[in-house]
Short mmCIF file of N, CA, C and O in Angstrom, two decimals:
data_model
loop_
_atom_site.label_atom_id
_atom_site.label_comp_id
_atom_site.label_asym_id
_atom_site.label_seq_id
_atom_site.Cartn_x
_atom_site.Cartn_y
_atom_site.Cartn_z
N UNK A 1 37.95 -7.71 38.15
CA UNK A 1 38.98 -6.94 38.83
C UNK A 1 38.30 -5.82 39.60
O UNK A 1 37.56 -5.02 39.05
N UNK A 2 38.59 -5.75 40.87
CA UNK A 2 37.98 -4.77 41.75
C UNK A 2 38.88 -3.54 41.90
O UNK A 2 40.05 -3.67 42.23
N UNK A 3 38.31 -2.37 41.63
CA UNK A 3 39.07 -1.12 41.78
C UNK A 3 39.16 -0.78 43.26
O UNK A 3 38.15 -0.74 43.96
N UNK A 4 40.39 -0.55 43.73
CA UNK A 4 40.65 -0.26 45.14
C UNK A 4 40.56 1.25 45.40
O UNK A 4 40.77 2.06 44.51
N UNK A 5 40.32 1.59 46.65
CA UNK A 5 40.33 2.99 47.06
C UNK A 5 41.78 3.48 47.11
O UNK A 5 42.63 2.85 47.73
N UNK A 6 42.08 4.61 46.44
CA UNK A 6 43.47 5.08 46.43
C UNK A 6 43.91 5.71 47.75
O UNK A 6 43.09 6.19 48.53
N UNK A 7 45.20 5.70 47.95
CA UNK A 7 45.83 6.33 49.11
C UNK A 7 45.69 7.85 49.00
O UNK A 7 45.55 8.38 47.90
N UNK A 8 45.75 8.56 50.09
CA UNK A 8 45.68 10.02 50.10
C UNK A 8 46.73 10.64 49.17
O UNK A 8 46.46 11.64 48.50
N UNK A 9 47.91 10.03 49.10
CA UNK A 9 48.98 10.56 48.24
C UNK A 9 48.53 10.62 46.78
O UNK A 9 48.98 11.50 46.03
N UNK A 10 47.66 9.72 46.38
CA UNK A 10 47.16 9.70 45.00
C UNK A 10 46.50 11.04 44.66
O UNK A 10 46.76 11.63 43.62
N UNK A 11 45.63 11.51 45.55
CA UNK A 11 44.90 12.75 45.32
C UNK A 11 45.86 13.95 45.35
O UNK A 11 45.73 14.86 44.54
N UNK A 12 46.82 13.92 46.25
CA UNK A 12 47.79 15.00 46.35
C UNK A 12 48.63 15.09 45.07
O UNK A 12 48.81 16.17 44.49
N UNK A 13 49.12 13.93 44.61
CA UNK A 13 49.94 13.90 43.39
C UNK A 13 49.12 14.35 42.18
O UNK A 13 49.57 15.16 41.37
N UNK A 14 47.90 13.85 42.06
CA UNK A 14 47.06 14.18 40.90
C UNK A 14 46.71 15.67 40.88
O UNK A 14 46.76 16.31 39.81
N UNK A 15 46.38 16.24 42.02
CA UNK A 15 46.03 17.66 42.08
C UNK A 15 47.25 18.53 41.85
O UNK A 15 47.20 19.51 41.08
N UNK A 16 48.38 18.19 42.47
CA UNK A 16 49.62 18.96 42.27
C UNK A 16 50.04 18.88 40.80
O UNK A 16 50.46 19.89 40.21
N UNK A 17 49.94 17.69 40.21
CA UNK A 17 50.28 17.53 38.80
C UNK A 17 49.37 18.35 37.90
O UNK A 17 49.82 18.94 36.91
N UNK A 18 48.09 18.40 38.25
CA UNK A 18 47.14 19.19 37.45
C UNK A 18 47.50 20.68 37.53
O UNK A 18 47.52 21.37 36.51
N UNK A 19 47.80 21.16 38.73
CA UNK A 19 48.18 22.57 38.89
C UNK A 19 49.44 22.86 38.06
O UNK A 19 49.50 23.86 37.34
N UNK A 20 50.44 22.00 38.16
CA UNK A 20 51.69 22.16 37.40
C UNK A 20 51.40 22.24 35.90
O UNK A 20 51.90 23.13 35.20
N UNK A 21 50.60 21.31 35.40
CA UNK A 21 50.32 21.26 33.97
C UNK A 21 49.41 22.39 33.51
O UNK A 21 49.54 22.88 32.38
N UNK A 22 48.49 22.84 34.36
CA UNK A 22 47.67 23.99 34.01
C UNK A 22 48.52 25.26 33.93
O UNK A 22 48.31 26.11 33.05
N UNK A 23 49.52 25.37 34.81
CA UNK A 23 50.46 26.50 34.72
C UNK A 23 51.24 26.42 33.40
O UNK A 23 51.45 27.43 32.73
N UNK A 24 51.65 25.21 33.02
CA UNK A 24 52.34 25.03 31.74
C UNK A 24 51.43 25.38 30.57
O UNK A 24 51.88 25.98 29.59
N UNK A 25 50.16 25.01 30.67
CA UNK A 25 49.20 25.32 29.61
C UNK A 25 49.01 26.84 29.49
O UNK A 25 48.95 27.38 28.38
N UNK A 26 48.94 27.51 30.63
CA UNK A 26 48.84 28.98 30.62
C UNK A 26 50.09 29.60 30.00
O UNK A 26 50.00 30.56 29.23
N UNK A 27 51.25 29.04 30.32
CA UNK A 27 52.51 29.50 29.74
C UNK A 27 52.48 29.35 28.22
O UNK A 27 52.88 30.25 27.48
N UNK A 28 52.02 28.20 27.76
CA UNK A 28 51.92 27.97 26.31
C UNK A 28 51.02 29.03 25.66
O UNK A 28 51.38 29.62 24.63
N UNK A 29 49.87 29.27 26.27
CA UNK A 29 48.92 30.24 25.72
C UNK A 29 49.54 31.65 25.72
O UNK A 29 49.41 32.39 24.74
N UNK A 30 50.25 32.01 26.81
CA UNK A 30 50.90 33.32 26.86
C UNK A 30 51.94 33.46 25.76
O UNK A 30 52.13 34.55 25.22
N UNK A 31 52.60 32.38 25.42
CA UNK A 31 53.64 32.43 24.39
C UNK A 31 53.08 32.60 22.99
O UNK A 31 53.82 32.82 22.03
N UNK A 32 51.77 32.51 22.84
CA UNK A 32 51.15 32.76 21.54
C UNK A 32 50.83 34.25 21.37
O UNK A 32 50.40 34.65 20.30
N UNK A 33 51.05 35.05 22.43
CA UNK A 33 50.78 36.48 22.38
C UNK A 33 52.10 37.23 22.18
O UNK A 33 52.93 37.28 23.09
N UNK A 34 52.32 37.82 21.00
CA UNK A 34 53.59 38.50 20.72
C UNK A 34 53.92 39.63 21.71
O UNK A 34 55.09 39.85 22.03
N UNK A 35 52.91 40.33 22.23
CA UNK A 35 53.16 41.41 23.18
C UNK A 35 53.70 40.85 24.50
O UNK A 35 54.58 41.45 25.11
N UNK A 36 53.18 39.71 24.92
CA UNK A 36 53.66 39.08 26.15
C UNK A 36 55.09 38.58 25.95
O UNK A 36 55.95 38.77 26.82
N UNK A 37 55.35 37.96 24.81
CA UNK A 37 56.69 37.44 24.52
C UNK A 37 57.72 38.58 24.50
O UNK A 37 58.83 38.43 25.00
N UNK A 38 57.33 39.73 23.96
CA UNK A 38 58.26 40.87 23.86
C UNK A 38 58.70 41.38 25.23
O UNK A 38 59.76 42.01 25.35
N UNK A 39 57.93 41.07 26.27
CA UNK A 39 58.28 41.51 27.63
C UNK A 39 59.14 40.48 28.37
O UNK A 39 59.58 40.74 29.48
N UNK A 40 59.38 39.35 27.76
CA UNK A 40 60.16 38.28 28.41
C UNK A 40 61.65 38.53 28.23
O UNK A 40 62.06 39.27 27.33
N UNK A 41 62.48 37.88 29.07
CA UNK A 41 63.94 37.99 28.90
C UNK A 41 64.36 37.50 27.50
O UNK A 41 63.69 36.68 26.88
N UNK A 42 65.49 38.04 27.04
CA UNK A 42 65.97 37.75 25.68
C UNK A 42 66.10 36.26 25.39
O UNK A 42 65.74 35.80 24.31
N UNK A 43 66.59 35.48 26.36
CA UNK A 43 66.79 34.05 26.12
C UNK A 43 65.45 33.36 25.85
O UNK A 43 65.36 32.49 24.99
N UNK A 44 64.40 33.75 26.57
CA UNK A 44 63.08 33.16 26.35
C UNK A 44 62.54 33.58 24.98
O UNK A 44 61.93 32.77 24.27
N UNK A 45 62.75 34.85 24.64
CA UNK A 45 62.29 35.32 23.33
C UNK A 45 62.97 34.54 22.21
O UNK A 45 62.34 34.17 21.22
N UNK A 46 64.27 34.26 22.40
CA UNK A 46 65.03 33.51 21.39
C UNK A 46 64.44 32.10 21.23
O UNK A 46 64.26 31.61 20.11
N UNK A 47 64.12 31.46 22.35
CA UNK A 47 63.56 30.10 22.29
C UNK A 47 62.20 30.12 21.62
O UNK A 47 61.91 29.32 20.73
N UNK A 48 61.34 31.05 22.04
CA UNK A 48 59.96 31.09 21.54
C UNK A 48 59.92 31.48 20.07
O UNK A 48 59.27 30.82 19.25
N UNK A 49 60.62 32.55 19.72
CA UNK A 49 60.56 33.05 18.34
C UNK A 49 61.27 32.14 17.35
O UNK A 49 60.94 32.14 16.18
N UNK A 50 62.23 31.35 17.83
CA UNK A 50 62.95 30.45 16.94
C UNK A 50 62.45 29.02 16.98
O UNK A 50 63.05 28.13 16.38
N UNK A 51 61.35 28.81 17.66
CA UNK A 51 60.85 27.45 17.85
C UNK A 51 60.22 26.91 16.57
O UNK A 51 59.27 27.48 16.05
N UNK A 52 60.73 25.78 16.06
CA UNK A 52 60.11 25.16 14.88
C UNK A 52 58.78 24.50 15.26
O UNK A 52 58.49 24.27 16.43
N UNK A 53 58.00 24.18 14.24
CA UNK A 53 56.66 23.63 14.49
C UNK A 53 56.70 22.33 15.28
O UNK A 53 55.82 22.08 16.11
N UNK A 54 57.72 21.49 15.08
CA UNK A 54 57.78 20.22 15.82
C UNK A 54 57.98 20.48 17.32
O UNK A 54 57.44 19.75 18.15
N UNK A 55 58.72 21.53 17.66
CA UNK A 55 58.95 21.84 19.07
C UNK A 55 57.71 22.50 19.68
O UNK A 55 57.38 22.26 20.84
N UNK A 56 57.03 23.31 18.90
CA UNK A 56 55.77 23.92 19.37
C UNK A 56 54.74 22.82 19.61
O UNK A 56 54.04 22.83 20.63
N UNK A 57 54.65 21.87 18.70
CA UNK A 57 53.73 20.74 18.88
C UNK A 57 54.12 19.94 20.12
O UNK A 57 53.24 19.54 20.90
N UNK A 58 55.41 19.72 20.32
CA UNK A 58 55.87 19.01 21.51
C UNK A 58 55.46 19.71 22.78
O UNK A 58 55.00 19.08 23.74
N UNK A 59 55.61 21.04 22.81
CA UNK A 59 55.23 21.83 23.98
C UNK A 59 53.73 21.70 24.25
O UNK A 59 53.30 21.47 25.38
N UNK A 60 52.91 21.81 23.20
CA UNK A 60 51.46 21.69 23.36
C UNK A 60 51.08 20.30 23.87
O UNK A 60 50.27 20.16 24.80
N UNK A 61 51.67 19.27 23.28
CA UNK A 61 51.39 17.89 23.71
C UNK A 61 51.83 17.69 25.16
O UNK A 61 51.14 17.04 25.94
N UNK A 62 52.97 18.26 25.52
CA UNK A 62 53.49 18.12 26.88
C UNK A 62 52.51 18.68 27.91
O UNK A 62 52.12 17.98 28.85
N UNK A 63 52.11 19.95 27.73
CA UNK A 63 51.32 20.61 28.78
C UNK A 63 49.84 20.26 28.74
O UNK A 63 49.23 20.01 29.78
N UNK A 64 49.27 20.21 27.54
CA UNK A 64 47.84 19.86 27.46
C UNK A 64 47.64 18.37 27.73
O UNK A 64 46.68 17.98 28.39
N UNK A 65 48.58 17.55 27.25
CA UNK A 65 48.53 16.11 27.55
C UNK A 65 48.68 15.86 29.04
O UNK A 65 47.99 15.02 29.61
N UNK A 66 49.61 16.58 29.68
CA UNK A 66 49.78 16.43 31.12
C UNK A 66 48.54 16.84 31.89
O UNK A 66 48.16 16.19 32.86
N UNK A 67 47.89 17.92 31.45
CA UNK A 67 46.65 18.36 32.11
C UNK A 67 45.55 17.31 31.96
O UNK A 67 44.88 16.95 32.94
N UNK A 68 45.38 16.82 30.74
CA UNK A 68 44.36 15.78 30.50
C UNK A 68 44.71 14.51 31.29
O UNK A 68 43.83 13.89 31.89
N UNK A 69 45.99 14.15 31.32
CA UNK A 69 46.42 12.97 32.09
C UNK A 69 46.05 13.10 33.56
O UNK A 69 45.57 12.15 34.17
N UNK A 70 46.27 14.29 34.12
CA UNK A 70 45.95 14.49 35.54
C UNK A 70 44.44 14.46 35.78
O UNK A 70 43.99 13.92 36.80
N UNK A 71 43.68 15.02 34.85
CA UNK A 71 42.21 14.94 34.98
C UNK A 71 41.76 13.49 34.91
O UNK A 71 40.93 13.04 35.72
N UNK A 72 42.34 12.72 33.98
CA UNK A 72 42.01 11.29 33.88
C UNK A 72 42.43 10.54 35.15
O UNK A 72 41.74 9.62 35.59
N UNK A 73 43.56 10.94 35.72
CA UNK A 73 44.01 10.34 36.98
C UNK A 73 42.99 10.63 38.07
O UNK A 73 42.59 9.73 38.82
N UNK A 74 42.55 11.89 38.17
CA UNK A 74 41.54 12.25 39.18
C UNK A 74 40.23 11.50 38.97
O UNK A 74 39.53 11.19 39.93
N UNK A 75 39.92 11.21 37.70
CA UNK A 75 38.73 10.41 37.38
C UNK A 75 38.99 8.91 37.53
O UNK A 75 38.08 8.10 37.32
N UNK A 76 40.25 8.56 37.87
CA UNK A 76 40.69 7.19 38.11
C UNK A 76 40.50 6.30 36.88
O UNK A 76 40.02 5.18 36.96
N UNK A 77 40.97 6.81 35.74
CA UNK A 77 40.88 6.09 34.47
C UNK A 77 42.26 5.55 34.06
O UNK A 77 43.24 6.27 34.08
N UNK A 78 42.29 4.28 33.64
CA UNK A 78 43.53 3.65 33.18
C UNK A 78 44.19 4.38 32.01
O UNK A 78 45.40 4.33 31.85
N UNK A 79 43.39 5.03 31.18
CA UNK A 79 43.91 5.70 29.99
C UNK A 79 44.85 6.85 30.37
O UNK A 79 45.57 7.37 29.51
N UNK A 80 44.89 7.23 31.64
CA UNK A 80 45.83 8.26 32.08
C UNK A 80 47.28 7.86 31.77
O UNK A 80 48.10 8.71 31.41
N UNK A 81 47.59 6.58 31.88
CA UNK A 81 48.98 6.12 31.68
C UNK A 81 49.47 6.41 30.26
O UNK A 81 50.52 7.06 30.10
N UNK A 82 48.78 5.98 29.20
CA UNK A 82 49.29 6.32 27.86
C UNK A 82 49.26 7.82 27.57
O UNK A 82 50.10 8.32 26.82
N UNK A 83 48.34 8.55 28.18
CA UNK A 83 48.31 10.00 27.98
C UNK A 83 49.56 10.63 28.60
O UNK A 83 50.18 11.52 28.03
N UNK A 84 49.97 10.13 29.77
CA UNK A 84 51.21 10.62 30.39
C UNK A 84 52.44 10.23 29.55
O UNK A 84 53.41 10.99 29.50
N UNK A 85 52.39 9.08 28.90
CA UNK A 85 53.50 8.69 28.00
C UNK A 85 53.62 9.69 26.86
O UNK A 85 54.72 10.13 26.52
N UNK A 86 52.48 10.05 26.29
CA UNK A 86 52.45 11.03 25.20
C UNK A 86 52.96 12.39 25.69
O UNK A 86 53.75 13.05 25.01
N UNK A 87 52.51 12.79 26.87
CA UNK A 87 52.96 14.06 27.45
C UNK A 87 54.47 14.07 27.66
O UNK A 87 55.15 15.05 27.33
N UNK A 88 55.01 12.97 28.16
CA UNK A 88 56.45 12.88 28.39
C UNK A 88 57.21 12.96 27.06
O UNK A 88 58.26 13.61 26.98
N UNK A 89 56.67 12.36 26.02
CA UNK A 89 57.30 12.47 24.70
C UNK A 89 57.32 13.93 24.25
O UNK A 89 58.32 14.41 23.70
N UNK A 90 56.23 14.65 24.50
CA UNK A 90 56.17 16.07 24.17
C UNK A 90 57.19 16.88 24.97
O UNK A 90 57.83 17.80 24.44
N UNK A 91 57.35 16.53 26.24
CA UNK A 91 58.35 17.19 27.09
C UNK A 91 59.74 16.98 26.50
O UNK A 91 60.53 17.93 26.40
N UNK A 92 60.03 15.76 26.11
CA UNK A 92 61.36 15.45 25.56
C UNK A 92 61.61 16.27 24.29
O UNK A 92 62.71 16.83 24.12
N UNK A 93 60.63 16.37 23.41
CA UNK A 93 60.80 17.18 22.19
C UNK A 93 61.08 18.64 22.55
O UNK A 93 61.97 19.28 21.96
N UNK A 94 60.34 19.16 23.50
CA UNK A 94 60.51 20.55 23.93
C UNK A 94 61.90 20.78 24.50
O UNK A 94 62.57 21.77 24.20
N UNK A 95 62.34 19.85 25.34
CA UNK A 95 63.65 19.96 25.98
C UNK A 95 64.78 19.84 24.94
O UNK A 95 65.77 20.56 25.02
N UNK A 96 64.61 18.95 23.98
CA UNK A 96 65.62 18.81 22.93
C UNK A 96 65.81 20.15 22.21
O UNK A 96 66.93 20.63 22.02
N UNK A 97 64.70 20.78 21.85
CA UNK A 97 64.80 22.06 21.14
C UNK A 97 65.46 23.13 22.02
O UNK A 97 66.38 23.82 21.58
N UNK A 98 64.99 23.28 23.25
CA UNK A 98 65.56 24.30 24.14
C UNK A 98 67.04 24.06 24.39
O UNK A 98 67.85 25.00 24.40
N UNK A 99 67.43 22.80 24.54
CA UNK A 99 68.83 22.45 24.79
C UNK A 99 69.69 22.76 23.57
O UNK A 99 70.83 23.22 23.71
N UNK A 100 69.15 22.53 22.38
CA UNK A 100 69.90 22.84 21.16
C UNK A 100 70.17 24.35 21.07
O UNK A 100 71.21 24.77 20.57
N UNK A 101 69.24 25.15 21.57
CA UNK A 101 69.39 26.60 21.46
C UNK A 101 70.26 27.21 22.56
O UNK A 101 71.11 28.04 22.28
N UNK A 102 69.97 26.84 23.81
CA UNK A 102 70.62 27.53 24.94
C UNK A 102 71.33 26.61 25.90
O UNK A 102 71.84 27.05 26.92
N UNK A 103 71.36 25.31 25.61
CA UNK A 103 71.96 24.37 26.54
C UNK A 103 70.94 23.90 27.57
O UNK A 103 69.81 24.37 27.60
N UNK A 104 71.37 23.00 28.42
CA UNK A 104 70.47 22.44 29.43
C UNK A 104 70.22 23.49 30.52
O UNK A 104 71.15 24.10 31.02
N UNK A 105 68.95 23.69 30.84
CA UNK A 105 68.57 24.64 31.89
C UNK A 105 67.76 23.90 32.96
O UNK A 105 67.13 22.88 32.66
N UNK A 106 67.79 24.41 34.20
CA UNK A 106 67.09 23.71 35.29
C UNK A 106 65.60 23.46 35.02
O UNK A 106 65.08 22.41 35.38
N UNK A 107 64.92 24.39 34.35
CA UNK A 107 63.50 24.18 34.09
C UNK A 107 63.27 22.98 33.17
O UNK A 107 62.25 22.28 33.30
N UNK A 108 64.21 22.72 32.25
CA UNK A 108 64.09 21.56 31.38
C UNK A 108 64.21 20.27 32.19
O UNK A 108 63.43 19.33 32.01
N UNK A 109 65.19 20.25 33.08
CA UNK A 109 65.39 19.06 33.93
C UNK A 109 64.16 18.84 34.80
O UNK A 109 63.65 17.71 34.91
N UNK A 110 63.64 19.91 35.38
CA UNK A 110 62.46 19.80 36.25
C UNK A 110 61.25 19.29 35.47
O UNK A 110 60.50 18.43 35.96
N UNK A 111 61.06 19.78 34.26
CA UNK A 111 59.93 19.33 33.43
C UNK A 111 60.01 17.83 33.15
O UNK A 111 58.99 17.12 33.25
N UNK A 112 61.19 17.35 32.80
CA UNK A 112 61.36 15.91 32.55
C UNK A 112 61.10 15.11 33.82
O UNK A 112 60.43 14.07 33.79
N UNK A 113 61.61 15.59 34.94
CA UNK A 113 61.40 14.89 36.21
C UNK A 113 59.93 14.83 36.59
O UNK A 113 59.43 13.77 37.00
N UNK A 114 59.22 15.94 36.46
CA UNK A 114 57.79 15.96 36.81
C UNK A 114 57.00 15.07 35.86
O UNK A 114 56.17 14.26 36.30
N UNK A 115 57.25 15.19 34.55
CA UNK A 115 56.54 14.35 33.58
C UNK A 115 56.81 12.88 33.81
O UNK A 115 55.89 12.04 33.77
N UNK A 116 58.06 12.54 34.09
CA UNK A 116 58.42 11.14 34.38
C UNK A 116 57.79 10.65 35.67
O UNK A 116 57.32 9.51 35.75
N UNK A 117 57.77 11.51 36.68
CA UNK A 117 57.18 11.13 37.98
C UNK A 117 55.68 10.89 37.85
O UNK A 117 55.15 9.95 38.45
N UNK A 118 55.00 11.72 37.06
CA UNK A 118 53.55 11.53 36.88
C UNK A 118 53.27 10.21 36.16
O UNK A 118 52.36 9.47 36.53
N UNK A 119 54.06 9.91 35.13
CA UNK A 119 53.90 8.63 34.43
C UNK A 119 54.18 7.47 35.38
O UNK A 119 53.41 6.51 35.45
N UNK A 120 55.26 7.56 36.13
CA UNK A 120 55.64 6.52 37.09
C UNK A 120 54.53 6.32 38.13
O UNK A 120 54.12 5.19 38.40
N UNK A 121 54.00 7.41 38.67
CA UNK A 121 52.96 7.30 39.69
C UNK A 121 51.67 6.72 39.11
O UNK A 121 51.01 5.90 39.76
N UNK A 122 51.34 7.12 37.90
CA UNK A 122 50.13 6.58 37.25
C UNK A 122 50.26 5.07 37.03
O UNK A 122 49.28 4.33 37.20
N UNK A 123 51.46 4.60 36.68
CA UNK A 123 51.64 3.15 36.50
C UNK A 123 51.53 2.42 37.84
O UNK A 123 50.99 1.31 37.90
N UNK A 124 51.99 3.05 38.91
CA UNK A 124 51.83 2.46 40.24
C UNK A 124 50.35 2.39 40.61
O UNK A 124 49.86 1.37 41.09
N UNK A 125 49.63 3.49 40.33
CA UNK A 125 48.20 3.54 40.64
C UNK A 125 47.45 2.45 39.86
O UNK A 125 46.55 1.80 40.39
N UNK A 126 47.84 2.25 38.60
CA UNK A 126 47.19 1.21 37.79
C UNK A 126 47.50 -0.17 38.36
O UNK A 126 46.61 -1.01 38.48
N UNK A 127 48.76 -0.40 38.74
CA UNK A 127 49.17 -1.69 39.30
C UNK A 127 48.46 -1.99 40.63
O UNK A 127 48.15 -3.12 40.94
N UNK A 128 48.18 -0.95 41.40
CA UNK A 128 47.51 -1.12 42.69
C UNK A 128 45.99 -1.17 42.54
O UNK A 128 45.27 -1.18 43.53
N UNK A 129 45.52 -1.17 41.29
CA UNK A 129 44.08 -1.21 40.99
C UNK A 129 43.33 0.01 41.52
O UNK A 129 42.16 -0.09 41.89
N UNK A 130 44.01 1.17 41.53
CA UNK A 130 43.33 2.41 41.90
C UNK A 130 42.62 3.01 40.71
O UNK A 130 41.80 3.91 40.84
N UNK A 131 42.97 2.53 39.50
CA UNK A 131 42.37 3.04 38.27
C UNK A 131 41.49 1.95 37.66
O UNK A 131 41.76 0.77 37.79
N UNK A 132 40.46 2.37 36.98
CA UNK A 132 39.56 1.40 36.39
C UNK A 132 39.35 1.62 34.92
O UNK A 132 39.83 2.52 34.32
#
């Protein structure tokens, strides 16, 4: 099987996805600092301070998995696809928790859409033999 040269959109999607997930990773790290959390709006403090371990794990898997998935995509590795599946599962856990606390919010919808789009694009890249 011959690995094909990817389209320009591949690089744009992979880099944009990496930036998105690195921002999410920074957000996760900031949420581990109580002083930073205390400066956030009340609704965010409620979500963060009341987050059970399964939701915290979901958040970590979502953002760090998404970052690793994008790096693997940039390296053109097939393993990016299952990593994005894992990341999307983490996103879903995070969204379930946030929705239970405060209802559905636009950032939750956006996170699911971005995670799903990255998985979808990675499967397209694999099918087009852009990944090896």
